[in-house]
Tab-separated table of C-alpha atoms in Angstrom:
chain	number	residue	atom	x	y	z
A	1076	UNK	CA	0.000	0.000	0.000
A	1077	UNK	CA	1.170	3.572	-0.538
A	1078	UNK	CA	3.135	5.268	1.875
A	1079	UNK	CA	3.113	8.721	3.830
A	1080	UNK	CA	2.592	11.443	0.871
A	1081	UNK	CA	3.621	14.947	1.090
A	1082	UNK	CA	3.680	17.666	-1.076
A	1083	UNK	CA	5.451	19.285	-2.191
A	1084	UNK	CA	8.483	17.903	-1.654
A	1085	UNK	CA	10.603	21.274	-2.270
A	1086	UNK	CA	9.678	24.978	-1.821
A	1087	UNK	CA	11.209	28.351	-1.666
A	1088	UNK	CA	9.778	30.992	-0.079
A	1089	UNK	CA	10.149	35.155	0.966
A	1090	UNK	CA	10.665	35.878	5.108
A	1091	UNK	CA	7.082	37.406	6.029
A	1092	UNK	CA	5.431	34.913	3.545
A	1093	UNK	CA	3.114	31.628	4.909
A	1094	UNK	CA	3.652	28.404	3.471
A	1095	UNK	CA	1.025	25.146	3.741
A	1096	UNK	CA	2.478	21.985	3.653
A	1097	UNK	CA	0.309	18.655	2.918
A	1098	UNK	CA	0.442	15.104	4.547
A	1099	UNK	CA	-1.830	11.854	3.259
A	1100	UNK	CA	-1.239	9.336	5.574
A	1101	UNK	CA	-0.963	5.784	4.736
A	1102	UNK	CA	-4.354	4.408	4.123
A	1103	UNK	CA	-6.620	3.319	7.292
A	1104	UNK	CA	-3.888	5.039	9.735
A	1105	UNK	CA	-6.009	8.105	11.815
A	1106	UNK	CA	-3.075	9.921	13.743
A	1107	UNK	CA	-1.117	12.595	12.063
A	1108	UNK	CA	2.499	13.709	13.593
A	1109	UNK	CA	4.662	16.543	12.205
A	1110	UNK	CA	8.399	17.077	13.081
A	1111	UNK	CA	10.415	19.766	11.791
A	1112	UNK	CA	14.586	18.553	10.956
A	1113	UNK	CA	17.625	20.856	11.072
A	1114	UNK	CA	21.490	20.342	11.230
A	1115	UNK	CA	21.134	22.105	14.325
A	1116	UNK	CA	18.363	21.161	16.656
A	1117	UNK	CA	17.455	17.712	15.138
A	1118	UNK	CA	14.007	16.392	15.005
A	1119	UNK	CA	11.816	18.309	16.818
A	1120	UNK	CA	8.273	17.370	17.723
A	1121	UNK	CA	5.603	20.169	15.751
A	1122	UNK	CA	2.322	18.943	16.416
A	1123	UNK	CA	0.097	15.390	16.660
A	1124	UNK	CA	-3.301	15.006	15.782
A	1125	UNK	CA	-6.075	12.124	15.554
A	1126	UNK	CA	-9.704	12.188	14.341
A	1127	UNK	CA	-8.924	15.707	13.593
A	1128	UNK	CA	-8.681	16.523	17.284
A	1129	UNK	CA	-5.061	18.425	17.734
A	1130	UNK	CA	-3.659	15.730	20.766
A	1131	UNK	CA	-0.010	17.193	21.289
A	1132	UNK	CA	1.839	20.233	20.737
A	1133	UNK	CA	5.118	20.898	21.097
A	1134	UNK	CA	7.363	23.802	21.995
A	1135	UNK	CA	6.928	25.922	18.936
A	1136	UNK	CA	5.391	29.458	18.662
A	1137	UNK	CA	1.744	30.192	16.958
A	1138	UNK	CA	2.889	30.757	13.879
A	1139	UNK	CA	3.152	26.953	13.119
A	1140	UNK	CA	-0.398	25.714	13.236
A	1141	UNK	CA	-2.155	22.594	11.666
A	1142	UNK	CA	-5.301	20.881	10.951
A	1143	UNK	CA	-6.666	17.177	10.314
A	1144	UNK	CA	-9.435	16.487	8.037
A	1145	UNK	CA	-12.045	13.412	8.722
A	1146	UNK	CA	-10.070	11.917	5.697
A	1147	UNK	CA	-7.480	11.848	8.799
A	1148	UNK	CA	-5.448	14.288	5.906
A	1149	UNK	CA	-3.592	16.765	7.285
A	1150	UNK	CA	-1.974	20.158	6.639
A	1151	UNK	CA	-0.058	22.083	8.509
A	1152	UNK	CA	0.692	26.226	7.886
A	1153	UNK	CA	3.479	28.405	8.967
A	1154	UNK	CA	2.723	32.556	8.804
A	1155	UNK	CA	5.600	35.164	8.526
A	1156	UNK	CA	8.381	32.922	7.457
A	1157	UNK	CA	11.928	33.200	9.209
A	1158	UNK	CA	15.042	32.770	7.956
A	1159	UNK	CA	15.410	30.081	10.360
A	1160	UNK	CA	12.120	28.039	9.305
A	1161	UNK	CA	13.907	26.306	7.294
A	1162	UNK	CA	14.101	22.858	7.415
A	1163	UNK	CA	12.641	19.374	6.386
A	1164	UNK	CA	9.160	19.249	7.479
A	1165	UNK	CA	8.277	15.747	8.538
A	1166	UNK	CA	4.630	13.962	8.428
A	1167	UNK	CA	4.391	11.001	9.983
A	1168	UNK	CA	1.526	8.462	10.580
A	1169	UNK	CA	0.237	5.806	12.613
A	1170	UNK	CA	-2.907	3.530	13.169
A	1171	UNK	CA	-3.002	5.795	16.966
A	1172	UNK	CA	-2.152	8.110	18.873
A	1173	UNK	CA	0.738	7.338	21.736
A	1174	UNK	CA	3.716	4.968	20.903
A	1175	UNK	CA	2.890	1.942	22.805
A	1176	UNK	CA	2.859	-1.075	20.010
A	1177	UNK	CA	2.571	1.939	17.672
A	1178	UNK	CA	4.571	1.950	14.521
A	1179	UNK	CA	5.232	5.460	12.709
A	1180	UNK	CA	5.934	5.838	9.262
A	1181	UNK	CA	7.804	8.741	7.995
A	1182	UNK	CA	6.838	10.924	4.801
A	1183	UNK	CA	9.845	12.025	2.412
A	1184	UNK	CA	9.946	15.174	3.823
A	1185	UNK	CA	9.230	18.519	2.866
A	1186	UNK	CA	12.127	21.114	2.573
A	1187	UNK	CA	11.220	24.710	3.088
A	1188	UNK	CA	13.919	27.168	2.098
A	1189	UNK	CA	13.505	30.792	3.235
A	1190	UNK	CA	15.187	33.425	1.640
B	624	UNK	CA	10.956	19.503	29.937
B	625	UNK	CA	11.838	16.186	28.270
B	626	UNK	CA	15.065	16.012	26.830
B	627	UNK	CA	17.086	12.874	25.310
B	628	UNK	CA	20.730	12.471	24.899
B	629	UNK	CA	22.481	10.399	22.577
B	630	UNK	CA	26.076	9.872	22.285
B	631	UNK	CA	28.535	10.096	20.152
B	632	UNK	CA	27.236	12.574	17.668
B	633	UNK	CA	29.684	11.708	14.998
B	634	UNK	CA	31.250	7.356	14.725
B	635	UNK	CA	33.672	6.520	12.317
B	636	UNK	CA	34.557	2.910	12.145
B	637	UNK	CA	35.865	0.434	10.014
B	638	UNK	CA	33.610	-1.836	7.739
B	639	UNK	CA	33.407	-5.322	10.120
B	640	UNK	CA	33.752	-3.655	12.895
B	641	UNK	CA	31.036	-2.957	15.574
B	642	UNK	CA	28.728	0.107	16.426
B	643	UNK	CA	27.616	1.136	19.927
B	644	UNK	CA	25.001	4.518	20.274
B	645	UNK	CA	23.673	5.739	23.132
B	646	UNK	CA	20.228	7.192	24.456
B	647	UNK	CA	19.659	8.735	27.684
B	648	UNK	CA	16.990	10.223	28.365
B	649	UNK	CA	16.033	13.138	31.675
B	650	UNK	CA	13.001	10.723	32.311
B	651	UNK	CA	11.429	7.573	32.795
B	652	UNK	CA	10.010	6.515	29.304
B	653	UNK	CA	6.901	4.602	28.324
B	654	UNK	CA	9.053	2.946	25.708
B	655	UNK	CA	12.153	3.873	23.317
B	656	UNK	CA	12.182	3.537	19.294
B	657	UNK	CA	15.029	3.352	17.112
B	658	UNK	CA	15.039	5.320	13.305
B	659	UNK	CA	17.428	5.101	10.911
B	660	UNK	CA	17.817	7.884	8.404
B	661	UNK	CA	20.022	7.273	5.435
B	662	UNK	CA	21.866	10.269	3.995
B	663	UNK	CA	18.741	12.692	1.636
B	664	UNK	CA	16.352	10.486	3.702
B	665	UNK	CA	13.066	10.259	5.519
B	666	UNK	CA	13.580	8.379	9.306
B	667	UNK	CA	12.700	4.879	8.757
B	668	UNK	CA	11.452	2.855	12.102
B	669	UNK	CA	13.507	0.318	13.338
B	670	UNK	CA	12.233	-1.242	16.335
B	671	UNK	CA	10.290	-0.344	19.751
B	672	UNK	CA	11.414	-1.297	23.234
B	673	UNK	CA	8.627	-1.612	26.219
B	674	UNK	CA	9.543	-3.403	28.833
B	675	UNK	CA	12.443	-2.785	31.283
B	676	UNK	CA	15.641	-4.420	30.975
B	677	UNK	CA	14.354	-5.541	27.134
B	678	UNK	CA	16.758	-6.730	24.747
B	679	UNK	CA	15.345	-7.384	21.004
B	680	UNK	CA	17.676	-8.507	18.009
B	681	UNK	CA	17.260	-7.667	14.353
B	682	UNK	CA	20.368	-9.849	12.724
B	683	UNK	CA	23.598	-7.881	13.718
B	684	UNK	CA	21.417	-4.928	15.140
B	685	UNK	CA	20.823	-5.492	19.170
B	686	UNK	CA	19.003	-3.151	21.050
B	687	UNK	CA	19.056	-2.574	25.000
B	688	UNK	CA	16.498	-0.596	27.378
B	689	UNK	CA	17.853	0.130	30.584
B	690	UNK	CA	16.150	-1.529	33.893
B	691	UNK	CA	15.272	1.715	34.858
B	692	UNK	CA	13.340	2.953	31.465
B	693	UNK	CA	15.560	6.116	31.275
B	694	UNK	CA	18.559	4.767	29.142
B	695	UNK	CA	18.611	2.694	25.816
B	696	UNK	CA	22.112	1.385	23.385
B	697	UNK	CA	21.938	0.277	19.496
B	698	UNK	CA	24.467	-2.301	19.175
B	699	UNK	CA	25.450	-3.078	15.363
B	700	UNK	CA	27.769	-6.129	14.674
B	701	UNK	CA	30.481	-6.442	11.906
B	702	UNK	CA	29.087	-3.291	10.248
B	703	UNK	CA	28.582	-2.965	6.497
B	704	UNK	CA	28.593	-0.319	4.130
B	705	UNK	CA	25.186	-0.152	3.479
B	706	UNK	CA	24.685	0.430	7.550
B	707	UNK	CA	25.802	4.144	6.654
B	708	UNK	CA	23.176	6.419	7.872
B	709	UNK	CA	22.197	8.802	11.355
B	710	UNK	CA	20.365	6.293	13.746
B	711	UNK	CA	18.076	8.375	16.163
B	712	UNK	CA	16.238	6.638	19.468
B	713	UNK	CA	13.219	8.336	20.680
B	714	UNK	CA	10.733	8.259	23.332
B	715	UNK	CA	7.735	9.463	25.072
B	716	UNK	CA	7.519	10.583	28.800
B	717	UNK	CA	5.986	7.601	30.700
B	718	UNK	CA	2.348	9.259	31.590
B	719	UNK	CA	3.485	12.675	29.397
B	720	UNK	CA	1.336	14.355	26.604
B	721	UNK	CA	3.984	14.976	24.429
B	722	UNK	CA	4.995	13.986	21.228
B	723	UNK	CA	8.146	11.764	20.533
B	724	UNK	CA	11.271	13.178	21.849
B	725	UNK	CA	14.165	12.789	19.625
B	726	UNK	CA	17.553	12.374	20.373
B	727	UNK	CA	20.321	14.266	17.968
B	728	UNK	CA	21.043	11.030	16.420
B	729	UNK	CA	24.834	9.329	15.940
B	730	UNK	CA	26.263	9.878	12.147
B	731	UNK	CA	27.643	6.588	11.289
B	732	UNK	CA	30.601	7.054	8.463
B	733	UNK	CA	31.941	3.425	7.692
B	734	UNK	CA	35.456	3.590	6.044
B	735	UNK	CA	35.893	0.309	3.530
């Protein structure tokens, strides 16, 4: 079966600009985790979300929001792009929420360059 | 908050010989998982530990998680080329309602 799906896979955009990034999960899986990657901090944990309820957030200001749909699709939308925004976004899904028994599959990434 | 350490950042080793990484985390842990991210890559799930004291073997990859649920080692045997890659543990606060906490990951360079 197909795998995590995001689009699109590279993007370039302006500081002060927003930028939506897109995650299909792999079919019949309901939660929705993004991570955002740098050389610096490493993976960091964005936001998690199941039967389009948001169920964790992580440590990262308002400007990075996101949203499931009951198609357990997700999105997720950063306003007034900094120069350090970029990174690899990173979907992953899973049949739940919580990591007990719980495998995660990773998306190929999205990498957001701001200029 | 939750943080997770992993040491070394950087290994370089000789193809055939072995691999050691290591995860500590601040706090107890539910469970650990292991990812392995080739070089241009997406993180690719290797294995998840649960119980304390748990030892799990994929061929010449052993895993460890400490008795007390706060530490966690990747063992690789005779390494190969194609073993080349950042391998990252990661966990979740026992009882917490955050995401996965990831460590920084080890770079492994093999030399042939």
């Amino acid at each position: 079966k197909a795998g995590v799906t995001q689009t699109p896979r590279y993007l370039i955009k302006t500081r002060g600009q927003q930028v939506t990034l897109s995650c299909s999960p792999i079919s019949g899986h309901r939660s929705v985790s993004w991570y955002q990657q740098t050389p610096g901090q490493g993976l960091q944990f964005l936001f998690e979300y199941f039967s389009e309820t948001q169920r964790n957030k992580g440590n990262f200001p308002g400007r990075f929001s996101g949203r499931q749909f009951s198609n357990s699709r997700s999105e997720m939308n950063v306003s007034t792009l900094e120069l350090g925004d970029s990174a690899l976004y990173l979907c992953a899904s899973s049949l739940w929420v919580g990591s007990s028994g719980n495998t995660i599959y990773f998306g190929e990434g999205s990498w957001l360059t701001v200029v | 908050g939750q943080q997770v350490m992993q040491i070394p950042q950087y290994q370089h080793v000789q193809e055939g010989e072995d691999f050691t990484t290591y995860c500590n985390s601040s706090t107890t842990l539910s469970n650990i998982q292991w990812y392995k991210q080739r070089p241009g890559g997406h993180p690719v799930f290797l294995i998840q530990l649960v119980k304390s004291g748990e030892v799990k073997k994929q061929k010449r990859l052993t895993f460890q998680f400490g008795e007390a649920k706060k530490n966690s080692s990747l063992h690789i045997t005779a390494t190969q080329t194609t073993d080349v890659g950042t391998y990252f543990c990661a966990g979740r606060e026992r009882g917490g309602a955050d995401g996965l906490t990831f460590g920084k990951g080890t770079h492994l360079i093999i030399q042939p």
